[in-house]
Amino acid sequence: MTASVTVRVPAKVNLVLEVGPPLADGYHQVATVYHAVSLFDEVTATEAARGDEDEVTVTVEGPGADGVPVDDDNLAVRAAVLLSEYSDSRRPVRLHIRKGIPVAGGMAGGSADAAGALVACDALWQTGVGRPRLLELAAELGSDVPFALLGGTAIGSGRGDRLTPALARGDYHWVVALGDRGLSTPHVYKELDRLRSGRVLPEPRVPDAMMQALRRGDPETVGALLSNDLQNAAVSLYPDLDRTLAVGSEYGALGGIVSGSGPTVVFLARDTEHALDLSVALTASGAAPEVRRARGPVHGARVVDAGRLP
Ligand code: C5P
């Protein structure tokens, strides 16, 4: 019987995203609070026959699947190749991705798929690589990939890849307003540099007040303190986001923010009922073409089916 492993991986929002000036390597130093929410991708890794043309192949299904590359540019493929080389497994594998995370939406969908592929192939090949090294491989693949492995709520520094788990109490109810097109992350960072050129920028730092509010489990304060340095840049490239943000605030969201590099906008609601009201308002007003509801924090990449492992 063919061996196969399926991993479920969450989307992320950044409750705080402070961005420093551009560095020599083109990246930016950030200080961020990651928070994993219950929109999931599923990545299945299935053993393939030796002698297949490509060692790693990928197929993608679900909303926005057309926009996901199915060649070596796919981050999940790169993850499988990296782990195969590092662990010297070199066994052909077929990856299949079921998208539940918006594509090019600023919720780290591509990073989630990379984390999913790492965990699925690790289990399939029984590499014994171990968690700390898996996190290092994740960081090589992209700034948000380590957090997709970890999940929960965590502070990110460096490029966003250095993580410290954060103590957070309570359950947070999110309304997620999807854009009708994607935004490219490098493009949004470039726009931010253009908008801030000539300014002297402070060292990025997560405000203590946000960490205290999370420790207390105080959604009102968390909502009031949501902040994202990339927001103005995303709005500059996608001006309709201003209206989406205004409608959420009009309907009593505790806070609203562009998620990462956008264009997804997330609103914090008081409870399940408020989240439902807010979703209806956003859809009915035409402020968001499509809306989802999500809870956070949730766990990181996790095996959900490995029934047919030898
Ligand atoms: O790390 P990742 O490959 O996901 O980053 C995608 C792009 O986002 C980078 O090429 C860079 O343009 C931008 N980026 C950045 N600073 C960060 C993270 C990402 O400039 N800390």
mmCIF file with all atom_site columns, N, CA and C in Angstrom, residues 125-195:
data_model
loop_
_atom_site.group_PDB
_atom_site.id
_atom_site.type_symbol
_atom_site.label_atom_id
_atom_site.label_alt_id
_atom_site.label_comp_id
_atom_site.label_asym_id
_atom_site.label_entity_id
_atom_site.label_seq_id
_atom_site.pdbx_PDB_ins_code
_atom_site.Cartn_x
_atom_site.Cartn_y
_atom_site.Cartn_z
_atom_site.occupancy
_atom_site.B_iso_or_equiv
_atom_site.pdbx_formal_charge
_atom_site.auth_seq_id
_atom_site.auth_comp_id
_atom_site.auth_asym_id
_atom_site.auth_atom_id
_atom_site.pdbx_PDB_model_num
ATOM 1   N N  . TRP A 1 125 ? 9.296   10.097 5.547  1.00 0.00 ? 125 TRP A N  1
ATOM 2   C CA . TRP A 1 125 ? 10.645  9.540  5.379  1.00 0.00 ? 125 TRP A CA 1
ATOM 3   C C  . TRP A 1 125 ? 11.257  9.113  6.723  1.00 0.00 ? 125 TRP A C  1
ATOM 4   N N  . GLN A 1 126 ? 10.556  9.449  7.800  1.00 0.00 ? 126 GLN A N  1
ATOM 5   C CA . GLN A 1 126 ? 11.067  9.158  9.152  1.00 0.00 ? 126 GLN A CA 1
ATOM 6   C C  . GLN A 1 126 ? 12.535  9.546  9.261  1.00 0.00 ? 126 GLN A C  1
ATOM 7   N N  . THR A 1 127 ? 12.784  10.833 8.984  1.00 0.00 ? 127 THR A N  1
ATOM 8   C CA . THR A 1 127 ? 14.161  11.326 8.880  1.00 0.00 ? 127 THR A CA 1
ATOM 9   C C  . THR A 1 127 ? 14.865  11.396 10.226 1.00 0.00 ? 127 THR A C  1
ATOM 10  N N  . GLY A 1 128 ? 14.094  11.624 11.298 1.00 0.00 ? 128 GLY A N  1
ATOM 11  C CA . GLY A 1 128 ? 14.708  11.809 12.611 1.00 0.00 ? 128 GLY A CA 1
ATOM 12  C C  . GLY A 1 128 ? 15.479  13.123 12.712 1.00 0.00 ? 128 GLY A C  1
ATOM 13  N N  . VAL A 1 129 ? 15.183  14.081 11.822 1.00 0.00 ? 129 VAL A N  1
ATOM 14  C CA . VAL A 1 129 ? 15.900  15.362 11.814 1.00 0.00 ? 129 VAL A CA 1
ATOM 15  C C  . VAL A 1 129 ? 15.682  16.137 13.124 1.00 0.00 ? 129 VAL A C  1
ATOM 16  N N  . GLY A 1 130 ? 14.513  16.048 13.670 1.00 0.00 ? 130 GLY A N  1
ATOM 17  C CA . GLY A 1 130 ? 14.261  16.723 14.965 1.00 0.00 ? 130 GLY A CA 1
ATOM 18  C C  . GLY A 1 130 ? 13.777  18.149 14.782 1.00 0.00 ? 130 GLY A C  1
ATOM 19  N N  . ARG A 1 131 ? 12.992  18.573 15.754 1.00 0.00 ? 131 ARG A N  1
ATOM 20  C CA . ARG A 1 131 ? 12.297  19.862 15.693 1.00 0.00 ? 131 ARG A CA 1
ATOM 21  C C  . ARG A 1 131 ? 13.219  21.085 15.532 1.00 0.00 ? 131 ARG A C  1
ATOM 22  N N  . PRO A 1 132 ? 14.286  21.207 16.344 1.00 0.00 ? 132 PRO A N  1
ATOM 23  C CA . PRO A 1 132 ? 15.122  22.414 16.236 1.00 0.00 ? 132 PRO A CA 1
ATOM 24  C C  . PRO A 1 132 ? 15.716  22.579 14.828 1.00 0.00 ? 132 PRO A C  1
ATOM 25  N N  . ARG A 1 133 ? 16.189  21.483 14.238 1.00 0.00 ? 133 ARG A N  1
ATOM 26  C CA . ARG A 1 133 ? 16.776  21.573 12.899 1.00 0.00 ? 133 ARG A CA 1
ATOM 27  C C  . ARG A 1 133 ? 15.702  21.839 11.838 1.00 0.00 ? 133 ARG A C  1
ATOM 28  N N  . LEU A 1 134 ? 14.497  21.280 12.064 1.00 0.00 ? 134 LEU A N  1
ATOM 29  C CA . LEU A 1 134 ? 13.385  21.521 11.143 1.00 0.00 ? 134 LEU A CA 1
ATOM 30  C C  . LEU A 1 134 ? 13.044  23.025 11.119 1.00 0.00 ? 134 LEU A C  1
ATOM 31  N N  . LEU A 1 135 ? 13.120  23.658 12.298 1.00 0.00 ? 135 LEU A N  1
ATOM 32  C CA . LEU A 1 135 ? 12.850  25.099 12.383 1.00 0.00 ? 135 LEU A CA 1
ATOM 33  C C  . LEU A 1 135 ? 13.912  25.888 11.625 1.00 0.00 ? 135 LEU A C  1
ATOM 34  N N  . GLU A 1 136 ? 15.166  25.420 11.672 1.00 0.00 ? 136 GLU A N  1
ATOM 35  C CA . GLU A 1 136 ? 16.239  26.101 10.928 1.00 0.00 ? 136 GLU A CA 1
ATOM 36  C C  . GLU A 1 136 ? 16.040  25.947 9.421  1.00 0.00 ? 136 GLU A C  1
ATOM 37  N N  . LEU A 1 137 ? 15.654  24.745 8.995  1.00 0.00 ? 137 LEU A N  1
ATOM 38  C CA . LEU A 1 137 ? 15.381  24.545 7.567  1.00 0.00 ? 137 LEU A CA 1
ATOM 39  C C  . LEU A 1 137 ? 14.212  25.444 7.140  1.00 0.00 ? 137 LEU A C  1
ATOM 40  N N  . ALA A 1 138 ? 13.212  25.556 8.021  1.00 0.00 ? 138 ALA A N  1
ATOM 41  C CA . ALA A 1 138 ? 12.053  26.403 7.731  1.00 0.00 ? 138 ALA A CA 1
ATOM 42  C C  . ALA A 1 138 ? 12.495  27.844 7.482  1.00 0.00 ? 138 ALA A C  1
ATOM 43  N N  . ALA A 1 139 ? 13.413  28.339 8.310  1.00 0.00 ? 139 ALA A N  1
ATOM 44  C CA . ALA A 1 139 ? 13.875  29.729 8.178  1.00 0.00 ? 139 ALA A CA 1
ATOM 45  C C  . ALA A 1 139 ? 14.604  29.942 6.851  1.00 0.00 ? 139 ALA A C  1
ATOM 46  N N  . GLU A 1 140 ? 15.267  28.884 6.341  1.00 0.00 ? 140 GLU A N  1
ATOM 47  C CA . GLU A 1 140 ? 15.938  29.014 5.036  1.00 0.00 ? 140 GLU A CA 1
ATOM 48  C C  . GLU A 1 140 ? 14.922  29.199 3.913  1.00 0.00 ? 140 GLU A C  1
ATOM 49  N N  . LEU A 1 141 ? 13.710  28.683 4.125  1.00 0.00 ? 141 LEU A N  1
ATOM 50  C CA . LEU A 1 141 ? 12.700  28.722 3.066  1.00 0.00 ? 141 LEU A CA 1
ATOM 51  C C  . LEU A 1 141 ? 11.947  30.048 3.013  1.00 0.00 ? 141 LEU A C  1
ATOM 52  N N  . GLY A 1 142 ? 11.817  30.731 4.141  1.00 0.00 ? 142 GLY A N  1
ATOM 53  C CA . GLY A 1 142 ? 11.093  32.007 4.150  1.00 0.00 ? 142 GLY A CA 1
ATOM 54  C C  . GLY A 1 142 ? 10.899  32.496 5.564  1.00 0.00 ? 142 GLY A C  1
ATOM 55  N N  . SER A 1 143 ? 10.720  33.810 5.700  1.00 0.00 ? 143 SER A N  1
ATOM 56  C CA . SER A 1 143 ? 10.668  34.438 7.020  1.00 0.00 ? 143 SER A CA 1
ATOM 57  C C  . SER A 1 143 ? 9.507   33.927 7.879  1.00 0.00 ? 143 SER A C  1
ATOM 58  N N  . ASP A 1 144 ? 8.369   33.592 7.243  1.00 0.00 ? 144 ASP A N  1
ATOM 59  C CA . ASP A 1 144 ? 7.177   33.205 8.009  1.00 0.00 ? 144 ASP A CA 1
ATOM 60  C C  . ASP A 1 144 ? 7.054   31.694 8.190  1.00 0.00 ? 144 ASP A C  1
ATOM 61  N N  . VAL A 1 145 ? 7.959   30.917 7.594  1.00 0.00 ? 145 VAL A N  1
ATOM 62  C CA . VAL A 1 145 ? 7.803   29.454 7.624  1.00 0.00 ? 145 VAL A CA 1
ATOM 63  C C  . VAL A 1 145 ? 7.990   28.884 9.043  1.00 0.00 ? 145 VAL A C  1
ATOM 64  N N  . PRO A 1 146 ? 8.989   29.367 9.822  1.00 0.00 ? 146 PRO A N  1
ATOM 65  C CA . PRO A 1 146 ? 9.115   28.814 11.187 1.00 0.00 ? 146 PRO A CA 1
ATOM 66  C C  . PRO A 1 146 ? 7.834   28.994 12.000 1.00 0.00 ? 146 PRO A C  1
ATOM 67  N N  . PHE A 1 147 ? 7.176   30.157 11.853 1.00 0.00 ? 147 PHE A N  1
ATOM 68  C CA . PHE A 1 147 ? 5.960   30.349 12.651 1.00 0.00 ? 147 PHE A CA 1
ATOM 69  C C  . PHE A 1 147 ? 4.846   29.385 12.224 1.00 0.00 ? 147 PHE A C  1
ATOM 70  N N  . ALA A 1 148 ? 4.769   29.072 10.928 1.00 0.00 ? 148 ALA A N  1
ATOM 71  C CA . ALA A 1 148 ? 3.738   28.121 10.490 1.00 0.00 ? 148 ALA A CA 1
ATOM 72  C C  . ALA A 1 148 ? 3.963   26.747 11.140 1.00 0.00 ? 148 ALA A C  1
ATOM 73  N N  . LEU A 1 149 ? 5.213   26.431 11.446 1.00 0.00 ? 149 LEU A N  1
ATOM 74  C CA . LEU A 1 149 ? 5.498   25.177 12.172 1.00 0.00 ? 149 LEU A CA 1
ATOM 75  C C  . LEU A 1 149 ? 5.049   25.283 13.622 1.00 0.00 ? 149 LEU A C  1
ATOM 76  N N  . LEU A 1 150 ? 5.334   26.439 14.229 1.00 0.00 ? 150 LEU A N  1
ATOM 77  C CA . LEU A 1 150 ? 5.126   26.620 15.666 1.00 0.00 ? 150 LEU A CA 1
ATOM 78  C C  . LEU A 1 150 ? 3.663   26.860 16.025 1.00 0.00 ? 150 LEU A C  1
ATOM 79  N N  . GLY A 1 151 ? 2.999   27.812 15.341 1.00 0.00 ? 151 GLY A N  1
ATOM 80  C CA . GLY A 1 151 ? 1.612   28.176 15.635 1.00 0.00 ? 151 GLY A CA 1
ATOM 81  C C  . GLY A 1 151 ? 1.470   28.901 16.966 1.00 0.00 ? 151 GLY A C  1
ATOM 82  N N  . GLY A 1 152 ? 0.240   29.017 17.457 1.00 0.00 ? 152 GLY A N  1
ATOM 83  C CA . GLY A 1 152 ? -0.021  29.719 18.709 1.00 0.00 ? 152 GLY A CA 1
ATOM 84  C C  . GLY A 1 152 ? 0.108   31.226 18.529 1.00 0.00 ? 152 GLY A C  1
ATOM 85  N N  . THR A 1 153 ? 0.729   31.866 19.509 1.00 0.00 ? 153 THR A N  1
ATOM 86  C CA . THR A 1 153 ? 1.021   33.300 19.442 1.00 0.00 ? 153 THR A CA 1
ATOM 87  C C  . THR A 1 153 ? 2.499   33.430 19.772 1.00 0.00 ? 153 THR A C  1
ATOM 88  N N  . ALA A 1 154 ? 3.248   34.189 18.985 1.00 0.00 ? 154 ALA A N  1
ATOM 89  C CA . ALA A 1 154 ? 4.697   34.263 19.207 1.00 0.00 ? 154 ALA A CA 1
ATOM 90  C C  . ALA A 1 154 ? 5.238   35.599 18.725 1.00 0.00 ? 154 ALA A C  1
ATOM 91  N N  . ILE A 1 155 ? 6.309   36.039 19.377 1.00 0.00 ? 155 ILE A N  1
ATOM 92  C CA . ILE A 1 155 ? 7.015   37.245 18.927 1.00 0.00 ? 155 ILE A CA 1
ATOM 93  C C  . ILE A 1 155 ? 8.029   36.827 17.876 1.00 0.00 ? 155 ILE A C  1
ATOM 94  N N  . GLY A 1 156 ? 8.088   37.564 16.771 1.00 0.00 ? 156 GLY A N  1
ATOM 95  C CA . GLY A 1 156 ? 9.072   37.308 15.720 1.00 0.00 ? 156 GLY A CA 1
ATOM 96  C C  . GLY A 1 156 ? 10.035  38.483 15.619 1.00 0.00 ? 156 GLY A C  1
ATOM 97  N N  . SER A 1 157 ? 11.343  38.167 15.518 1.00 0.00 ? 157 SER A N  1
ATOM 98  C CA . SER A 1 157 ? 12.330  39.238 15.303 1.00 0.00 ? 157 SER A CA 1
ATOM 99  C C  . SER A 1 157 ? 13.240  38.843 14.153 1.00 0.00 ? 157 SER A C  1
ATOM 100 N N  . GLY A 1 158 ? 14.283  39.635 13.920 1.00 0.00 ? 158 GLY A N  1
ATOM 101 C CA . GLY A 1 158 ? 15.121  39.400 12.745 1.00 0.00 ? 158 GLY A CA 1
ATOM 102 C C  . GLY A 1 158 ? 14.285  39.676 11.503 1.00 0.00 ? 158 GLY A C  1
ATOM 103 N N  . ARG A 1 159 ? 14.257  38.726 10.576 1.00 0.00 ? 159 ARG A N  1
ATOM 104 C CA . ARG A 1 159 ? 13.394  38.857 9.391  1.00 0.00 ? 159 ARG A CA 1
ATOM 105 C C  . ARG A 1 159 ? 11.966  38.437 9.717  1.00 0.00 ? 159 ARG A C  1
ATOM 106 N N  . GLY A 1 160 ? 11.739  38.015 10.952 1.00 0.00 ? 160 GLY A N  1
ATOM 107 C CA . GLY A 1 160 ? 10.449  37.451 11.361 1.00 0.00 ? 160 GLY A CA 1
ATOM 108 C C  . GLY A 1 160 ? 10.626  35.972 11.662 1.00 0.00 ? 160 GLY A C  1
ATOM 109 N N  . ASP A 1 161 ? 11.840  35.470 11.390 1.00 0.00 ? 161 ASP A N  1
ATOM 110 C CA . ASP A 1 161 ? 12.088  34.028 11.499 1.00 0.00 ? 161 ASP A CA 1
ATOM 111 C C  . ASP A 1 161 ? 12.559  33.602 12.882 1.00 0.00 ? 161 ASP A C  1
ATOM 112 N N  . ARG A 1 162 ? 12.975  34.581 13.719 1.00 0.00 ? 162 ARG A N  1
ATOM 113 C CA . ARG A 1 162 ? 13.436  34.227 15.080 1.00 0.00 ? 162 ARG A CA 1
ATOM 114 C C  . ARG A 1 162 ? 12.261  34.351 16.029 1.00 0.00 ? 162 ARG A C  1
ATOM 115 N N  . LEU A 1 163 ? 11.894  33.256 16.648 1.00 0.00 ? 163 LEU A N  1
ATOM 116 C CA . LEU A 1 163 ? 10.618  33.211 17.375 1.00 0.00 ? 163 LEU A CA 1
ATOM 117 C C  . LEU A 1 163 ? 10.780  33.026 18.867 1.00 0.00 ? 163 LEU A C  1
ATOM 118 N N  . THR A 1 164 ? 9.923   33.705 19.613 1.00 0.00 ? 164 THR A N  1
ATOM 119 C CA . THR A 1 164 ? 9.785   33.448 21.047 1.00 0.00 ? 164 THR A CA 1
ATOM 120 C C  . THR A 1 164 ? 8.300   33.230 21.310 1.00 0.00 ? 164 THR A C  1
ATOM 121 N N  . PRO A 1 165 ? 7.907   32.028 21.743 1.00 0.00 ? 165 PRO A N  1
ATOM 122 C CA . PRO A 1 165 ? 6.484   31.810 22.040 1.00 0.00 ? 165 PRO A CA 1
ATOM 123 C C  . PRO A 1 165 ? 6.005   32.815 23.082 1.00 0.00 ? 165 PRO A C  1
ATOM 124 N N  . ALA A 1 166 ? 4.777   33.313 22.915 1.00 0.00 ? 166 ALA A N  1
ATOM 125 C CA . ALA A 1 166 ? 4.255   34.327 23.839 1.00 0.00 ? 166 ALA A CA 1
ATOM 126 C C  . ALA A 1 166 ? 3.116   33.737 24.647 1.00 0.00 ? 166 ALA A C  1
ATOM 127 N N  . LEU A 1 167 ? 3.038   34.180 25.887 1.00 0.00 ? 167 LEU A N  1
ATOM 128 C CA . LEU A 1 167 ? 1.931   33.752 26.740 1.00 0.00 ? 167 LEU A CA 1
ATOM 129 C C  . LEU A 1 167 ? 0.698   34.547 26.325 1.00 0.00 ? 167 LEU A C  1
ATOM 130 N N  . ALA A 1 168 ? -0.338  33.855 25.888 1.00 0.00 ? 168 ALA A N  1
ATOM 131 C CA . ALA A 1 168 ? -1.567  34.560 25.496 1.00 0.00 ? 168 ALA A CA 1
ATOM 132 C C  . ALA A 1 168 ? -2.745  33.777 26.041 1.00 0.00 ? 168 ALA A C  1
ATOM 133 N N  . ARG A 1 169 ? -3.623  34.495 26.728 1.00 0.00 ? 169 ARG A N  1
ATOM 134 C CA . ARG A 1 169 ? -4.831  33.850 27.269 1.00 0.00 ? 169 ARG A CA 1
ATOM 135 C C  . ARG A 1 169 ? -6.008  34.153 26.364 1.00 0.00 ? 169 ARG A C  1
ATOM 136 N N  . GLY A 1 170 ? -6.988  33.265 26.391 1.00 0.00 ? 170 GLY A N  1
ATOM 137 C CA . GLY A 1 170 ? -8.262  33.571 25.735 1.00 0.00 ? 170 GLY A CA 1
ATOM 138 C C  . GLY A 1 170 ? -8.325  33.128 24.299 1.00 0.00 ? 170 GLY A C  1
ATOM 139 N N  . ASP A 1 171 ? -9.528  33.281 23.779 1.00 0.00 ? 171 ASP A N  1
ATOM 140 C CA . ASP A 1 171 ? -9.871  32.856 22.441 1.00 0.00 ? 171 ASP A CA 1
ATOM 141 C C  . ASP A 1 171 ? -10.231 34.130 21.680 1.00 0.00 ? 171 ASP A C  1
ATOM 142 N N  . TYR A 1 172 ? -9.702  34.315 20.503 1.00 0.00 ? 172 TYR A N  1
ATOM 143 C CA . TYR A 1 172 ? -9.974  35.540 19.744 1.00 0.00 ? 172 TYR A CA 1
ATOM 144 C C  . TYR A 1 172 ? -10.810 35.201 18.512 1.00 0.00 ? 172 TYR A C  1
ATOM 145 N N  . HIS A 1 173 ? -11.816 36.034 18.248 1.00 0.00 ? 173 HIS A N  1
ATOM 146 C CA . HIS A 1 173 ? -12.751 35.789 17.141 1.00 0.00 ? 173 HIS A CA 1
ATOM 147 C C  . HIS A 1 173 ? -12.449 36.775 16.019 1.00 0.00 ? 173 HIS A C  1
ATOM 148 N N  . TRP A 1 174 ? -12.107 36.252 14.869 1.00 0.00 ? 174 TRP A N  1
ATOM 149 C CA . TRP A 1 174 ? -11.679 37.095 13.746 1.00 0.00 ? 174 TRP A CA 1
ATOM 150 C C  . TRP A 1 174 ? -12.660 37.019 12.592 1.00 0.00 ? 174 TRP A C  1
ATOM 151 N N  . VAL A 1 175 ? -12.812 38.159 11.919 1.00 0.00 ? 175 VAL A N  1
ATOM 152 C CA . VAL A 1 175 ? -13.515 38.178 10.643 1.00 0.00 ? 175 VAL A CA 1
ATOM 153 C C  . VAL A 1 175 ? -12.471 38.546 9.592  1.00 0.00 ? 175 VAL A C  1
ATOM 154 N N  . VAL A 1 176 ? -12.400 37.736 8.563  1.00 0.00 ? 176 VAL A N  1
ATOM 155 C CA . VAL A 1 176 ? -11.328 37.855 7.576  1.00 0.00 ? 176 VAL A CA 1
ATOM 156 C C  . VAL A 1 176 ? -11.964 38.286 6.254  1.00 0.00 ? 176 VAL A C  1
ATOM 157 N N  . ALA A 1 177 ? -11.645 39.511 5.807  1.00 0.00 ? 177 ALA A N  1
ATOM 158 C CA . ALA A 1 177 ? -12.208 40.020 4.553  1.00 0.00 ? 177 ALA A CA 1
ATOM 159 C C  . ALA A 1 177 ? -11.184 39.826 3.439  1.00 0.00 ? 177 ALA A C  1
ATOM 160 N N  . LEU A 1 178 ? -11.531 39.008 2.452  1.00 0.00 ? 178 LEU A N  1
ATOM 161 C CA . LEU A 1 178 ? -10.582 38.688 1.387  1.00 0.00 ? 178 LEU A CA 1
ATOM 162 C C  . LEU A 1 178 ? -10.598 39.789 0.318  1.00 0.00 ? 178 LEU A C  1
ATOM 163 N N  . GLY A 1 179 ? -9.474  40.000 -0.307 1.00 0.00 ? 179 GLY A N  1
ATOM 164 C CA . GLY A 1 179 ? -9.415  40.924 -1.442 1.00 0.00 ? 179 GLY A CA 1
ATOM 165 C C  . GLY A 1 179 ? -9.859  40.207 -2.707 1.00 0.00 ? 179 GLY A C  1
ATOM 166 N N  . ASP A 1 180 ? -10.071 40.960 -3.794 1.00 0.00 ? 180 ASP A N  1
ATOM 167 C CA . ASP A 1 180 ? -10.433 40.260 -5.031 1.00 0.00 ? 180 ASP A CA 1
ATOM 168 C C  . ASP A 1 180 ? -9.238  40.098 -5.969 1.00 0.00 ? 180 ASP A C  1
ATOM 169 N N  . ARG A 1 181 ? -8.059  40.490 -5.500 1.00 0.00 ? 181 ARG A N  1
ATOM 170 C CA . ARG A 1 181 ? -6.811  40.170 -6.190 1.00 0.00 ? 181 ARG A CA 1
ATOM 171 C C  . ARG A 1 181 ? -5.715  40.073 -5.138 1.00 0.00 ? 181 ARG A C  1
ATOM 172 N N  . GLY A 1 182 ? -4.569  39.521 -5.504 1.00 0.00 ? 182 GLY A N  1
ATOM 173 C CA . GLY A 1 182 ? -3.483  39.366 -4.533 1.00 0.00 ? 182 GLY A CA 1
ATOM 174 C C  . GLY A 1 182 ? -2.554  40.573 -4.537 1.00 0.00 ? 182 GLY A C  1
ATOM 175 N N  . LEU A 1 183 ? -1.688  40.665 -3.534 1.00 0.00 ? 183 LEU A N  1
ATOM 176 C CA . LEU A 1 183 ? -0.607  41.658 -3.527 1.00 0.00 ? 183 LEU A CA 1
ATOM 177 C C  . LEU A 1 183 ? 0.703   40.893 -3.351 1.00 0.00 ? 183 LEU A C  1
ATOM 178 N N  . SER A 1 184 ? 1.755   41.368 -4.024 1.00 0.00 ? 184 SER A N  1
ATOM 179 C CA . SER A 1 184 ? 3.046   40.699 -3.888 1.00 0.00 ? 184 SER A CA 1
ATOM 180 C C  . SER A 1 184 ? 3.799   41.295 -2.704 1.00 0.00 ? 184 SER A C  1
ATOM 181 N N  . THR A 1 185 ? 4.298   40.427 -1.815 1.00 0.00 ? 185 THR A N  1
ATOM 182 C CA . THR A 1 185 ? 4.966   40.907 -0.598 1.00 0.00 ? 185 THR A CA 1
ATOM 183 C C  . THR A 1 185 ? 6.165   41.819 -0.914 1.00 0.00 ? 185 THR A C  1
ATOM 184 N N  . PRO A 1 186 ? 7.097   41.424 -1.819 1.00 0.00 ? 186 PRO A N  1
ATOM 185 C CA . PRO A 1 186 ? 8.226   42.324 -2.105 1.00 0.00 ? 186 PRO A CA 1
ATOM 186 C C  . PRO A 1 186 ? 7.765   43.685 -2.620 1.00 0.00 ? 186 PRO A C  1
ATOM 187 N N  . HIS A 1 187 ? 6.683   43.689 -3.408 1.00 0.00 ? 187 HIS A N  1
ATOM 188 C CA . HIS A 1 187 ? 6.129   44.924 -3.962 1.00 0.00 ? 187 HIS A CA 1
ATOM 189 C C  . HIS A 1 187 ? 5.640   45.847 -2.833 1.00 0.00 ? 187 HIS A C  1
ATOM 190 N N  . VAL A 1 188 ? 4.970   45.260 -1.840 1.00 0.00 ? 188 VAL A N  1
ATOM 191 C CA . VAL A 1 188 ? 4.428   46.060 -0.721 1.00 0.00 ? 188 VAL A CA 1
ATOM 192 C C  . VAL A 1 188 ? 5.585   46.620 0.125  1.00 0.00 ? 188 VAL A C  1
ATOM 193 N N  . TYR A 1 189 ? 6.614   45.808 0.380  1.00 0.00 ? 189 TYR A N  1
ATOM 194 C CA . TYR A 1 189 ? 7.784   46.309 1.120  1.00 0.00 ? 189 TYR A CA 1
ATOM 195 C C  . TYR A 1 189 ? 8.453   47.464 0.349  1.00 0.00 ? 189 TYR A C  1
ATOM 196 N N  . LYS A 1 190 ? 8.536   47.331 -0.972 1.00 0.00 ? 190 LYS A N  1
ATOM 197 C CA . LYS A 1 190 ? 9.154   48.402 -1.791 1.00 0.00 ? 190 LYS A CA 1
ATOM 198 C C  . LYS A 1 190 ? 8.338   49.686 -1.698 1.00 0.00 ? 190 LYS A C  1
ATOM 199 N N  . GLU A 1 191 ? 7.006   49.529 -1.723 1.00 0.00 ? 191 GLU A N  1
ATOM 200 C CA . GLU A 1 191 ? 6.130   50.698 -1.625 1.00 0.00 ? 191 GLU A CA 1
ATOM 201 C C  . GLU A 1 191 ? 6.309   51.373 -0.257 1.00 0.00 ? 191 GLU A C  1
ATOM 202 N N  . LEU A 1 192 ? 6.478   50.570 0.786  1.00 0.00 ? 192 LEU A N  1
ATOM 203 C CA . LEU A 1 192 ? 6.713   51.120 2.128  1.00 0.00 ? 192 LEU A CA 1
ATOM 204 C C  . LEU A 1 192 ? 8.005   51.948 2.122  1.00 0.00 ? 192 LEU A C  1
ATOM 205 N N  . ASP A 1 193 ? 9.072   51.398 1.519  1.00 0.00 ? 193 ASP A N  1
ATOM 206 C CA . ASP A 1 193 ? 10.347  52.126 1.463  1.00 0.00 ? 193 ASP A CA 1
ATOM 207 C C  . ASP A 1 193 ? 10.159  53.452 0.715  1.00 0.00 ? 193 ASP A C  1
ATOM 208 N N  . ARG A 1 194 ? 9.365   53.408 -0.357 1.00 0.00 ? 194 ARG A N  1
ATOM 209 C CA . ARG A 1 194 ? 9.150   54.628 -1.152 1.00 0.00 ? 194 ARG A CA 1
ATOM 210 C C  . ARG A 1 194 ? 8.392   55.657 -0.293 1.00 0.00 ? 194 ARG A C  1
ATOM 211 N N  . LEU A 1 195 ? 7.348   55.212 0.402  1.00 0.00 ? 195 LEU A N  1
ATOM 212 C CA . LEU A 1 195 ? 6.541   56.149 1.198  1.00 0.00 ? 195 LEU A CA 1
ATOM 213 C C  . LEU A 1 195 ? 7.344   56.739 2.360  1.00 0.00 ? 195 LEU A C  1
#
